[in-house]
CSV table of C-alpha atoms in Angstrom, one decimal:
chain,number,residue,atom,x,y,z
D,14,UNK,CA,-8.4,26.3,-13.0
D,15,UNK,CA,-11.2,24.2,-11.4
D,16,UNK,CA,-10.1,21.7,-8.9
D,17,UNK,CA,-12.2,18.5,-8.5
D,18,UNK,CA,-14.4,17.9,-5.5
D,19,UNK,CA,-13.2,15.8,-2.6
D,20,UNK,CA,-15.8,13.1,-2.0
D,21,UNK,CA,-17.1,12.4,1.4
D,22,UNK,CA,-15.5,9.9,3.6
D,23,UNK,CA,-12.4,9.7,1.4
D,24,UNK,CA,-8.7,10.5,2.0
D,25,UNK,CA,-6.8,12.2,-0.8
D,26,UNK,CA,-4.9,9.6,-2.7
D,27,UNK,CA,-1.1,10.2,-2.3
D,28,UNK,CA,0.6,12.3,-5.1
D,29,UNK,CA,-2.8,12.8,-6.9
D,30,UNK,CA,-4.9,15.9,-7.0
D,31,UNK,CA,-8.2,14.2,-7.0
D,32,UNK,CA,-10.3,12.7,-4.2
D,33,UNK,CA,-10.4,9.1,-4.4
D,34,UNK,CA,-9.9,6.2,-3.8
D,35,UNK,CA,-9.5,6.2,-0.1
D,36,UNK,CA,-6.1,4.9,1.3
D,37,UNK,CA,-6.1,3.0,4.5
D,38,UNK,CA,-3.7,4.3,7.2
D,39,UNK,CA,-1.7,1.2,7.3
D,40,UNK,CA,-0.2,-0.5,5.6
D,41,UNK,CA,0.7,2.2,2.8
D,42,UNK,CA,-0.9,1.8,-0.6
D,43,UNK,CA,1.1,-0.2,-3.1
D,44,UNK,CA,1.2,-0.7,-6.8
D,45,UNK,CA,1.8,-3.7,-9.1
D,46,UNK,CA,0.2,-5.5,-12.0
D,47,UNK,CA,-0.6,-8.5,-14.4
D,48,UNK,CA,-1.5,-9.2,-18.2
D,49,UNK,CA,-5.0,-8.5,-19.3
D,50,UNK,CA,-7.4,-10.2,-21.5
D,51,UNK,CA,-10.6,-9.4,-23.5
D,52,UNK,CA,-14.0,-11.0,-22.6
D,53,UNK,CA,-15.3,-13.3,-19.9
D,54,UNK,CA,-18.1,-12.6,-17.4
D,55,UNK,CA,-18.1,-9.7,-15.3
D,56,UNK,CA,-17.5,-10.9,-11.6
D,57,UNK,CA,-20.1,-9.0,-9.9
D,58,UNK,CA,-23.1,-11.4,-9.7
D,59,UNK,CA,-25.9,-10.1,-7.6
D,60,UNK,CA,-23.9,-7.2,-6.2
D,61,UNK,CA,-26.0,-5.2,-3.5
D,62,UNK,CA,-27.0,-1.5,-4.4
D,63,UNK,CA,-24.4,0.9,-3.4
D,64,UNK,CA,-25.2,4.0,-1.4
D,65,UNK,CA,-27.2,6.5,-3.5
D,66,UNK,CA,-25.1,9.5,-4.3
D,67,UNK,CA,-26.3,12.8,-5.7
D,68,UNK,CA,-25.5,13.4,-9.4
D,69,UNK,CA,-22.8,15.8,-10.0
D,70,UNK,CA,-23.2,17.6,-13.2
D,71,UNK,CA,-19.9,19.5,-12.4
D,72,UNK,CA,-18.0,16.2,-12.7
D,73,UNK,CA,-17.4,16.4,-16.6
D,74,UNK,CA,-15.8,20.0,-16.0
D,75,UNK,CA,-13.6,18.8,-13.2
D,76,UNK,CA,-12.7,15.7,-14.9
D,77,UNK,CA,-11.3,18.0,-17.5
D,78,UNK,CA,-9.5,19.7,-15.0
D,79,UNK,CA,-8.1,16.5,-13.6
D,80,UNK,CA,-6.9,15.6,-17.0
D,81,UNK,CA,-5.1,18.8,-17.3
D,82,UNK,CA,-3.5,18.2,-14.0
D,83,UNK,CA,-3.1,14.4,-13.8
D,84,UNK,CA,-1.9,14.1,-17.4
D,85,UNK,CA,0.3,17.0,-17.6
D,86,UNK,CA,3.5,15.1,-17.4
D,87,UNK,CA,5.4,15.9,-20.5
D,88,UNK,CA,7.3,18.9,-21.8
D,89,UNK,CA,5.8,21.1,-24.1
D,90,UNK,CA,3.2,21.9,-27.0
D,91,UNK,CA,2.9,19.3,-29.6
D,92,UNK,CA,2.6,19.3,-33.5
D,93,UNK,CA,-0.3,17.2,-34.8
D,94,UNK,CA,0.8,14.7,-37.3
D,95,UNK,CA,-1.5,11.7,-37.6
D,96,UNK,CA,-4.9,11.7,-36.2
D,97,UNK,CA,-7.5,9.1,-37.2
D,98,UNK,CA,-11.0,8.2,-36.1
D,99,UNK,CA,-13.3,10.0,-33.9
D,100,UNK,CA,-12.9,7.9,-30.7
D,101,UNK,CA,-13.8,4.4,-32.2
D,102,UNK,CA,-17.5,4.2,-31.1
D,103,UNK,CA,-20.9,5.4,-32.2
D,104,UNK,CA,-22.0,8.7,-30.8
D,105,UNK,CA,-25.1,9.0,-28.5
D,106,UNK,CA,-27.7,11.6,-28.6
D,107,UNK,CA,-26.3,15.2,-28.8
D,108,UNK,CA,-26.4,17.2,-25.7
D,109,UNK,CA,-27.4,20.7,-25.4
D,110,UNK,CA,-24.0,22.0,-26.4
D,111,UNK,CA,-23.9,20.2,-29.5
D,112,UNK,CA,-21.6,17.3,-28.7
D,113,UNK,CA,-22.4,13.5,-29.0
D,114,UNK,CA,-22.9,11.7,-25.7
D,115,UNK,CA,-21.8,8.1,-24.6
D,116,UNK,CA,-24.8,6.1,-23.3
D,117,UNK,CA,-24.1,4.6,-19.7
D,118,UNK,CA,-23.8,0.9,-19.2
D,119,UNK,CA,-26.1,-0.4,-16.8
D,120,UNK,CA,-24.8,-2.8,-14.3
D,121,UNK,CA,-26.8,-4.4,-11.5
D,122,UNK,CA,-26.4,-2.6,-8.1
D,123,UNK,CA,-25.0,0.6,-9.7
D,124,UNK,CA,-27.1,3.7,-9.8
D,125,UNK,CA,-26.7,7.5,-9.8
D,126,UNK,CA,-23.2,7.3,-10.5
D,127,UNK,CA,-21.0,10.5,-11.3
D,128,UNK,CA,-21.1,11.8,-14.8
D,129,UNK,CA,-17.4,10.9,-15.2
D,130,UNK,CA,-18.3,7.1,-15.2
D,131,UNK,CA,-19.8,5.3,-18.2
D,132,UNK,CA,-19.3,1.7,-17.1
D,133,UNK,CA,-18.9,1.2,-13.3
D,134,UNK,CA,-18.0,-2.5,-13.4
D,135,UNK,CA,-16.1,-3.6,-16.6
D,136,UNK,CA,-13.3,-5.7,-14.9
D,137,UNK,CA,-13.1,-9.4,-15.7
D,138,UNK,CA,-10.6,-11.9,-14.1
D,139,UNK,CA,-9.2,-15.0,-15.3
D,140,UNK,CA,-7.2,-17.4,-13.1
D,141,UNK,CA,-5.3,-19.4,-15.8
D,142,UNK,CA,-1.9,-17.6,-15.8
D,143,UNK,CA,1.1,-20.0,-15.2
D,144,UNK,CA,2.7,-20.0,-11.7
D,145,UNK,CA,5.9,-18.0,-11.3
D,146,UNK,CA,9.0,-19.5,-9.3
D,147,UNK,CA,11.3,-17.3,-7.0
D,148,UNK,CA,14.2,-18.8,-5.3
D,149,UNK,CA,13.3,-22.3,-6.4
D,150,UNK,CA,9.9,-22.4,-4.9
D,151,UNK,CA,6.4,-21.1,-6.4
D,152,UNK,CA,5.1,-17.8,-5.4
D,153,UNK,CA,1.7,-17.6,-3.8
D,154,UNK,CA,0.3,-14.3,-5.6
D,155,UNK,CA,-1.6,-12.0,-3.1
D,156,UNK,CA,-4.4,-11.2,-5.4
D,157,UNK,CA,-5.0,-15.1,-6.0
D,158,UNK,CA,-6.2,-15.2,-2.4
D,159,UNK,CA,-9.2,-13.0,-2.8
D,160,UNK,CA,-10.8,-12.6,-6.4
D,161,UNK,CA,-12.9,-9.9,-7.5
D,162,UNK,CA,-16.0,-12.2,-7.1
D,163,UNK,CA,-15.1,-13.2,-3.7
D,164,UNK,CA,-14.4,-9.6,-2.7
D,165,UNK,CA,-18.1,-8.8,-3.5
D,166,UNK,CA,-19.3,-11.9,-1.9
D,167,UNK,CA,-17.6,-10.9,1.3
D,168,UNK,CA,-19.6,-7.7,1.3
D,169,UNK,CA,-17.0,-5.3,-0.2
D,170,UNK,CA,-17.7,-3.7,-3.8
D,171,UNK,CA,-15.0,-2.1,-5.7
D,172,UNK,CA,-15.9,1.7,-6.0
D,173,UNK,CA,-16.1,2.7,-9.7
D,174,UNK,CA,-13.0,4.9,-10.4
D,175,UNK,CA,-11.8,5.6,-13.9
D,176,UNK,CA,-8.6,6.9,-12.8
D,177,UNK,CA,-6.0,4.1,-12.0
D,178,UNK,CA,-5.5,3.1,-8.4
D,179,UNK,CA,-9.0,1.6,-7.4
D,180,UNK,CA,-7.2,-1.7,-7.8
D,181,UNK,CA,-3.4,-2.0,-6.9
D,182,UNK,CA,-1.0,-4.8,-6.7
D,183,UNK,CA,2.6,-5.8,-6.8
D,184,UNK,CA,3.4,-9.1,-8.1
D,185,UNK,CA,6.5,-11.3,-9.3
D,186,UNK,CA,6.4,-11.9,-12.9
D,187,UNK,CA,9.9,-13.3,-13.3
D,188,UNK,CA,10.9,-10.9,-15.9
D,189,UNK,CA,13.5,-8.8,-13.9
D,190,UNK,CA,17.0,-10.4,-12.9
D,191,UNK,CA,17.9,-7.9,-10.4
D,192,UNK,CA,18.7,-8.8,-6.5
D,193,UNK,CA,16.4,-7.9,-3.9
D,194,UNK,CA,17.3,-6.5,-0.6
D,195,UNK,CA,17.3,-9.1,2.2
D,196,UNK,CA,15.6,-6.7,4.7
D,197,UNK,CA,15.5,-6.8,8.3
D,198,UNK,CA,15.5,-10.0,10.6
D,199,UNK,CA,13.0,-8.3,13.0
D,200,UNK,CA,10.5,-6.5,10.8
D,201,UNK,CA,8.6,-7.2,7.8
D,202,UNK,CA,9.5,-5.2,4.7
D,203,UNK,CA,7.8,-1.7,4.5
D,204,UNK,CA,7.2,-2.1,0.9
D,205,UNK,CA,6.2,-5.8,0.2
D,206,UNK,CA,6.9,-7.3,-3.3
D,207,UNK,CA,3.7,-9.3,-3.3
D,208,UNK,CA,0.6,-7.3,-2.6
D,209,UNK,CA,-3.0,-6.9,-3.5
D,210,UNK,CA,-5.3,-4.0,-2.6
D,211,UNK,CA,-8.9,-3.2,-3.1
D,212,UNK,CA,-10.7,0.2,-2.6
D,213,UNK,CA,-14.6,-0.4,-2.2
D,214,UNK,CA,-17.6,1.4,-1.1
D,215,UNK,CA,-17.5,-0.2,2.3
D,216,UNK,CA,-13.7,0.2,2.7
D,217,UNK,CA,-10.5,-1.3,1.7
D,218,UNK,CA,-8.9,-4.7,1.8
D,219,UNK,CA,-5.2,-5.4,1.4
D,220,UNK,CA,-3.3,-8.6,1.3
D,221,UNK,CA,0.6,-8.8,1.6
D,222,UNK,CA,2.1,-12.2,1.0
D,223,UNK,CA,5.6,-13.0,2.4
D,224,UNK,CA,7.5,-16.3,1.8
D,225,UNK,CA,10.7,-17.6,3.0
D,226,UNK,CA,12.3,-17.6,-0.5
D,227,UNK,CA,12.1,-13.9,-0.6
D,228,UNK,CA,11.6,-12.8,3.0
D,229,UNK,CA,13.7,-13.3,6.1
D,230,UNK,CA,12.2,-16.4,7.8
D,231,UNK,CA,13.2,-14.7,11.2
D,232,UNK,CA,11.3,-11.6,10.2
D,233,UNK,CA,8.2,-13.6,9.5
D,234,UNK,CA,8.2,-14.7,13.1
D,235,UNK,CA,9.6,-11.6,14.8
D,236,UNK,CA,7.5,-9.2,12.7
D,237,UNK,CA,4.2,-10.6,14.2
D,238,UNK,CA,5.3,-11.8,17.6
D,239,UNK,CA,2.9,-9.3,19.4
D,240,UNK,CA,0.0,-10.5,17.5
D,241,UNK,CA,-2.7,-12.3,19.6
D,242,UNK,CA,-3.6,-15.9,18.6
D,243,UNK,CA,-7.0,-16.5,17.2
D,244,UNK,CA,-9.0,-19.6,16.0
D,245,UNK,CA,-7.2,-21.5,13.2
D,246,UNK,CA,-9.2,-21.5,9.9
D,247,UNK,CA,-8.9,-24.5,7.6
D,248,UNK,CA,-5.5,-25.5,9.0
D,249,UNK,CA,-4.2,-21.9,8.6
D,250,UNK,CA,-2.8,-20.3,11.8
D,251,UNK,CA,-4.4,-16.8,12.5
D,252,UNK,CA,-3.1,-14.1,14.7
D,253,UNK,CA,-4.4,-10.5,15.2
D,254,UNK,CA,-2.5,-7.3,15.6
D,255,UNK,CA,-3.6,-5.7,19.0
D,256,UNK,CA,-6.1,-3.0,18.6
D,257,UNK,CA,-4.8,0.5,18.7
D,258,UNK,CA,-8.1,2.1,18.1
D,259,UNK,CA,-11.6,1.1,17.6
D,260,UNK,CA,-12.1,3.2,14.3
D,261,UNK,CA,-10.6,5.5,11.8
D,262,UNK,CA,-12.7,8.2,10.3
D,263,UNK,CA,-15.9,6.2,10.5
D,264,UNK,CA,-14.0,2.9,9.6
D,265,UNK,CA,-13.0,0.1,11.9
D,266,UNK,CA,-9.5,-1.2,11.4
D,267,UNK,CA,-8.2,-4.8,11.8
D,268,UNK,CA,-5.0,-6.6,10.8
D,269,UNK,CA,-4.5,-10.4,10.7
D,270,UNK,CA,-1.4,-12.5,10.1
D,271,UNK,CA,-2.2,-16.0,8.5
D,272,UNK,CA,0.4,-18.6,8.4
D,273,UNK,CA,0.6,-21.9,6.4
D,274,UNK,CA,3.9,-23.5,5.9
D,275,UNK,CA,6.5,-21.2,4.6
D,276,UNK,CA,3.9,-18.6,3.5
D,277,UNK,CA,2.6,-15.6,5.6
D,278,UNK,CA,-0.4,-13.6,4.5
D,279,UNK,CA,-1.0,-10.2,6.2
D,280,UNK,CA,-4.7,-9.1,5.9
D,281,UNK,CA,-5.6,-5.6,6.6
D,282,UNK,CA,-9.2,-4.5,6.9
D,283,UNK,CA,-10.3,-0.8,6.9
D,284,UNK,CA,-14.1,-1.3,6.8
D,285,UNK,CA,-17.1,1.0,7.3
D,286,UNK,CA,-18.1,1.0,11.0
D,287,UNK,CA,-20.8,-1.6,11.7
D,288,UNK,CA,-19.7,-3.9,8.7
D,289,UNK,CA,-16.4,-5.3,9.7
D,290,UNK,CA,-18.1,-8.0,11.8
D,291,UNK,CA,-19.7,-9.3,8.6
D,292,UNK,CA,-16.8,-8.8,6.3
D,293,UNK,CA,-14.0,-10.1,8.3
D,294,UNK,CA,-15.1,-13.8,8.7
D,295,UNK,CA,-15.8,-14.0,5.0
D,296,UNK,CA,-12.5,-12.6,3.9
D,297,UNK,CA,-10.4,-14.6,6.4
D,298,UNK,CA,-12.2,-17.8,5.3
D,299,UNK,CA,-11.6,-17.3,1.8
D,300,UNK,CA,-8.0,-16.2,2.2
D,301,UNK,CA,-7.4,-19.4,4.3
D,302,UNK,CA,-8.9,-21.8,1.7
D,303,UNK,CA,-7.0,-20.1,-1.0
D,304,UNK,CA,-3.8,-20.3,0.8
D,305,UNK,CA,-4.3,-24.2,1.2
D,306,UNK,CA,-5.4,-24.7,-2.4
D,307,UNK,CA,-2.8,-22.4,-4.0
D,308,UNK,CA,0.1,-23.9,-1.9
D,309,UNK,CA,-1.0,-27.5,-3.0
D,310,UNK,CA,-1.4,-26.4,-6.6
D,311,UNK,CA,0.4,-23.3,-7.5
D,312,UNK,CA,-1.4,-20.7,-9.6
D,313,UNK,CA,-0.3,-17.5,-11.5
D,314,UNK,CA,-1.3,-14.0,-11.0
D,315,UNK,CA,-5.1,-13.4,-11.8
D,316,UNK,CA,-5.3,-11.9,-15.5
D,317,UNK,CA,-7.5,-8.8,-15.5
D,318,UNK,CA,-9.4,-7.6,-18.4
D,319,UNK,CA,-12.1,-5.3,-19.4
D,320,UNK,CA,-15.5,-6.4,-21.0
D,321,UNK,CA,-17.7,-3.3,-21.7
D,322,UNK,CA,-19.8,-2.2,-24.7
D,323,UNK,CA,-18.5,1.5,-23.9
D,324,UNK,CA,-14.8,0.3,-24.7
D,325,UNK,CA,-15.1,-2.3,-27.6
D,326,UNK,CA,-11.2,-2.2,-28.2
D,327,UNK,CA,-8.4,-4.3,-26.7
D,328,UNK,CA,-7.3,-2.8,-23.2
D,329,UNK,CA,-3.7,-2.1,-22.6
D,330,UNK,CA,-1.5,-4.1,-20.2
D,331,UNK,CA,1.0,-1.6,-19.1
D,332,UNK,CA,3.3,-4.2,-17.5
D,333,UNK,CA,3.3,-6.0,-20.7
D,334,UNK,CA,4.5,-3.1,-22.6
D,335,UNK,CA,6.9,-1.7,-20.0
D,336,UNK,CA,9.6,-4.4,-20.0
D,337,UNK,CA,12.2,-5.2,-17.6
D,338,UNK,CA,14.7,-4.8,-20.3
D,339,UNK,CA,13.6,-1.2,-20.7
D,340,UNK,CA,14.6,-0.5,-17.1
D,341,UNK,CA,18.0,-2.1,-17.4
D,342,UNK,CA,18.7,-0.1,-20.8
D,343,UNK,CA,17.9,3.2,-19.1
D,344,UNK,CA,19.5,2.6,-15.8
D,345,UNK,CA,22.2,0.0,-16.6
D,346,UNK,CA,20.9,-1.8,-13.5
D,347,UNK,CA,18.5,-5.0,-13.9
D,348,UNK,CA,15.1,-4.6,-12.7
D,349,UNK,CA,13.8,-6.5,-9.6
D,350,UNK,CA,11.6,-9.7,-10.5
D,351,UNK,CA,8.5,-8.0,-9.5
D,352,UNK,CA,6.3,-5.2,-11.1
D,353,UNK,CA,3.8,-2.8,-9.5
D,354,UNK,CA,0.6,-2.0,-11.3
D,355,UNK,CA,-2.4,0.4,-10.7
D,356,UNK,CA,-5.7,-0.3,-12.4
D,357,UNK,CA,-8.8,1.6,-13.0
D,358,UNK,CA,-12.1,0.0,-12.0
D,359,UNK,CA,-14.5,1.7,-14.3
D,360,UNK,CA,-14.6,3.1,-17.9
D,361,UNK,CA,-14.7,6.7,-17.8
D,362,UNK,CA,-15.9,9.6,-20.1
D,363,UNK,CA,-14.4,13.0,-20.8
D,364,UNK,CA,-15.5,16.1,-22.8
D,365,UNK,CA,-12.4,18.0,-23.4
D,366,UNK,CA,-14.1,21.2,-24.2
D,367,UNK,CA,-15.1,21.6,-20.6
D,368,UNK,CA,-12.6,23.7,-18.9
D,369,UNK,CA,-9.9,23.6,-21.6
D,370,UNK,CA,-9.2,25.3,-25.0
D,371,UNK,CA,-10.1,22.3,-26.8
D,372,UNK,CA,-13.3,22.8,-29.1
D,373,UNK,CA,-14.2,19.3,-29.5
D,374,UNK,CA,-17.4,18.9,-27.7
D,375,UNK,CA,-17.9,15.0,-28.0
D,376,UNK,CA,-17.5,12.7,-25.2
D,377,UNK,CA,-14.9,9.9,-25.3
D,378,UNK,CA,-14.5,6.8,-23.2
D,379,UNK,CA,-11.2,5.9,-21.7
D,380,UNK,CA,-9.4,3.4,-19.3
D,381,UNK,CA,-6.3,4.1,-17.3
D,382,UNK,CA,-3.5,1.8,-16.1
D,383,UNK,CA,0.0,2.3,-14.8
D,384,UNK,CA,3.0,0.2,-14.2
D,385,UNK,CA,6.5,0.4,-12.5
D,386,UNK,CA,9.7,-1.5,-12.7
D,387,UNK,CA,12.0,-0.8,-10.0
D,388,UNK,CA,15.3,-1.9,-8.2
D,389,UNK,CA,14.8,-4.3,-5.2
D,390,UNK,CA,15.1,-2.5,-2.1
D,391,UNK,CA,12.6,-3.3,0.8
D,392,UNK,CA,11.4,0.2,1.0
D,393,UNK,CA,9.7,1.9,-2.2
D,394,UNK,CA,11.2,5.4,-1.3
D,395,UNK,CA,14.7,3.8,-1.8
D,396,UNK,CA,14.0,2.1,-5.2
D,397,UNK,CA,14.9,3.6,-8.6
D,398,UNK,CA,11.8,3.5,-10.5
D,399,UNK,CA,10.7,3.7,-14.2
D,400,UNK,CA,7.0,4.4,-14.4
D,401,UNK,CA,4.6,4.2,-17.4
D,402,UNK,CA,1.1,5.7,-17.0
D,403,UNK,CA,-1.4,5.1,-19.8
D,404,UNK,CA,-4.6,6.5,-20.5
D,405,UNK,CA,-6.0,4.5,-23.5
D,406,UNK,CA,-9.1,5.8,-25.6
D,407,UNK,CA,-11.0,4.1,-28.4
D,408,UNK,CA,-9.7,6.3,-31.2
D,409,UNK,CA,-6.8,8.6,-31.9
D,410,UNK,CA,-8.7,11.9,-31.8
D,411,UNK,CA,-9.5,11.7,-28.1
D,412,UNK,CA,-5.8,11.0,-27.2
D,413,UNK,CA,-4.8,14.0,-29.4
D,414,UNK,CA,-7.5,16.1,-27.5
D,415,UNK,CA,-5.6,14.8,-24.3
D,416,UNK,CA,-2.4,16.1,-25.3
D,417,UNK,CA,-3.7,19.5,-26.3
D,418,UNK,CA,-5.7,19.8,-23.2
D,419,UNK,CA,-3.0,18.9,-20.5
D,420,UNK,CA,0.1,20.3,-22.2
D,421,UNK,CA,-0.3,23.9,-20.8
D,422,UNK,CA,-0.9,22.6,-17.4
D,423,UNK,CA,2.6,20.9,-17.5
D,424,UNK,CA,4.1,23.9,-19.1
D,425,UNK,CA,5.1,21.2,-21.7
D,426,UNK,CA,8.1,22.0,-24.1
D,427,UNK,CA,9.2,20.1,-26.9
D,428,UNK,CA,12.4,18.0,-26.8
D,429,UNK,CA,15.0,17.6,-29.9
D,430,UNK,CA,12.7,15.2,-31.7
D,431,UNK,CA,9.0,14.0,-31.8
D,432,UNK,CA,8.4,10.8,-30.0
D,433,UNK,CA,5.6,8.8,-31.4
D,434,UNK,CA,2.8,10.9,-33.0
D,435,UNK,CA,3.4,13.9,-30.8
D,436,UNK,CA,5.2,14.4,-27.6
D,437,UNK,CA,6.4,17.0,-24.8
D,438,UNK,CA,8.3,17.2,-21.8
D,439,UNK,CA,7.0,18.2,-18.4
D,440,UNK,CA,8.7,21.4,-17.0
D,441,UNK,CA,6.4,22.2,-14.2
D,442,UNK,CA,5.9,19.7,-11.3
D,443,UNK,CA,2.6,19.2,-9.9
D,444,UNK,CA,0.8,16.0,-10.8
D,445,UNK,CA,3.8,14.7,-12.5
D,446,UNK,CA,7.7,15.1,-12.1
D,447,UNK,CA,9.4,17.7,-14.1
D,448,UNK,CA,11.4,15.8,-16.6
D,449,UNK,CA,8.7,13.3,-17.5
D,450,UNK,CA,8.1,12.5,-21.1
D,451,UNK,CA,4.5,12.7,-22.3
D,452,UNK,CA,3.8,11.2,-25.8
D,453,UNK,CA,0.9,9.9,-27.9
D,454,UNK,CA,0.9,6.9,-30.1
D,455,UNK,CA,-2.4,6.4,-31.9
D,456,UNK,CA,-5.1,6.0,-29.3
D,457,UNK,CA,-2.9,6.1,-26.3
D,458,UNK,CA,-1.7,8.9,-24.1
D,459,UNK,CA,1.4,7.8,-22.3
D,460,UNK,CA,3.7,9.2,-19.6
D,461,UNK,CA,7.3,7.9,-18.8
D,462,UNK,CA,8.9,9.1,-15.5
D,463,UNK,CA,12.2,8.1,-14.1
D,464,UNK,CA,12.4,8.5,-10.2
D,465,UNK,CA,15.8,8.1,-8.7
D,466,UNK,CA,16.1,8.8,-4.9
D,467,UNK,CA,19.9,9.5,-5.2
D,468,UNK,CA,19.3,11.8,-8.0
D,469,UNK,CA,16.1,14.1,-7.4
D,470,UNK,CA,14.8,16.0,-10.2
D,471,UNK,CA,15.1,19.5,-8.5
D,472,UNK,CA,17.7,21.4,-10.1
D,473,UNK,CA,18.0,19.1,-13.3
D,474,UNK,CA,17.2,20.3,-16.9
D,475,UNK,CA,13.8,18.8,-17.5
D,476,UNK,CA,14.5,18.6,-21.3
D,477,UNK,CA,17.7,16.6,-20.6
D,478,UNK,CA,15.8,14.2,-18.4
D,479,UNK,CA,13.1,13.7,-21.0
D,480,UNK,CA,15.7,13.1,-23.6
D,481,UNK,CA,17.0,10.2,-21.9
D,482,UNK,CA,13.4,8.5,-21.8
D,483,UNK,CA,12.8,9.0,-25.5
D,484,UNK,CA,14.7,5.8,-26.6
D,485,UNK,CA,12.5,3.8,-24.1
D,486,UNK,CA,9.3,5.3,-25.5
D,487,UNK,CA,10.7,4.2,-28.9
D,488,UNK,CA,10.8,0.6,-27.5
D,489,UNK,CA,7.4,0.8,-26.0
D,490,UNK,CA,5.5,2.0,-29.0
D,491,UNK,CA,5.8,-1.0,-31.3
D,492,UNK,CA,4.2,-3.1,-28.4
D,493,UNK,CA,1.0,-1.1,-28.2
D,494,UNK,CA,-2.3,-2.7,-29.5
D,495,UNK,CA,-3.3,-0.4,-32.4
C-alpha cells in the first residue's frame, strides 16, 4: 500500500495519515462548525501568488491510498444496491489511461497545485446568521472576529486542502441542552468551546473566545496574569504571552490576550519566519475592531459555503445533519450546546483506479467535512463524542467507488442489516476506530464514530459497536441533500 508524501514544513495532522494541514504547537487544534450555503462571491480578492510548488503526478495515486486509509472506517464489504449517475458533471478530456478528467478551476493567485486539487479556493462566507445566547448573554463567535477575506488581507492565505481540517472551529449553536463543566478558576479551558483556526501557506492563526457566561471570570484573569501589557487597540486591552522561543520549525510564535468587557479573545499566531511583523498588527487590529462591533451588535457564526464550477451541487453541512438529539438518543445524555466542525478548503479530485481494485478510471470531484457532538467537559479527551465524517461527491457512482476502494483497508465486515445503500463496520483500527459505521447514501460517503473515554474500543466487538450506530445513521439519511 502506498503512503502519501509528507509535504515540506508541515507537521503531520493528529490522527491522520496524511501530511497537512500543519498544526501549531499551542494551543492544540480544535474542531467545530456552522451551516453552509450555496453561492456568493469567493472571498479571495487579489490574493497574492503562493509559493510555486513542483507538480506531483503521484498525488492521484497517493490520494487513492489516502482514501483507502482515511475513509476505511466501517466494517465490511458491501453489496451494491442503487447506484445512479456518473458523478454529476461533464467529463473533461480523456487521459492516456482512458478515463475522463476534471478541468481545473483557475483562481487568482494559485498555480502549480497538486493534482489532488481541482478548485483551490471555493469557500464563500456569509455573516447573516442570527446570534446565539448562552447563559442569558449573546455569544461572540470566534470566527466572526476574523473572516476569510480579512485573513487574506492580513497576509495569510488558506492552504488548499481537499481533506477536512484546513479550517476548524468550535461554536455554540444552542442545539444541545447538556451542562458544561465549570473548569478551573486559575487556568483557561484546555479545549475551549468557542474557537476558530485557519491553516495557511504562511502559517496558522487561531482564535479562542472566552466569555464570563460560560468561562470562570477568575480564570479569565488568572489564566493570563503573566502576560505582558501591550498598547490598547480600538479600546481593547491587549497583553502578550512572554516569549519562550523565537521560532518553531521556521515559524515565529506569538500569543495575545485581548479583553473587552466580559469577553476575552486569545489570538495565537504561528507564522513563517520574517512575516509575523506584517501579519500580527493586521490580525490584532481586525480582531479588536470586530470585538467592539460584535459586542455592540451581536452576530451569529459565519455561514460557510462552496461556490465552484467543479462542484455544481449543494454542499453538505455535517453539523446540520448530525443533530444534538442524535447524540442524546445514542448516549442517553444531552449534548453540550456547542458543536465542533472541520472543513475542507478546496475541491478535490480522485481517480479510484489508482492504487485500488476499482476499475473506473474517471476522475471525480469531492469535498469533505466533519462534525462532532459531545458532552461538556473542559478537556476534549474527557468528552464522550459522536463524530460524523462526510465525503460528498457530485453523483452516486463516485461514492460507491469510495466504499469499494476503502472497505478492504478497514477490514470492513457487514452488520446484521444494510444501512443506507450499502454499509460496513470497521474492524481494523488505523485511520478510524474499530467499531465505526461506514455507510453510503446516494452521493455521500459517511462515517459515524462513537468515542467514550470511559469505554475504550479496545477489546469490544466492532460489530456490536457499529450496530448501536445504525439507528443514528437511519436518522441522518433523510436529512441529506440528494
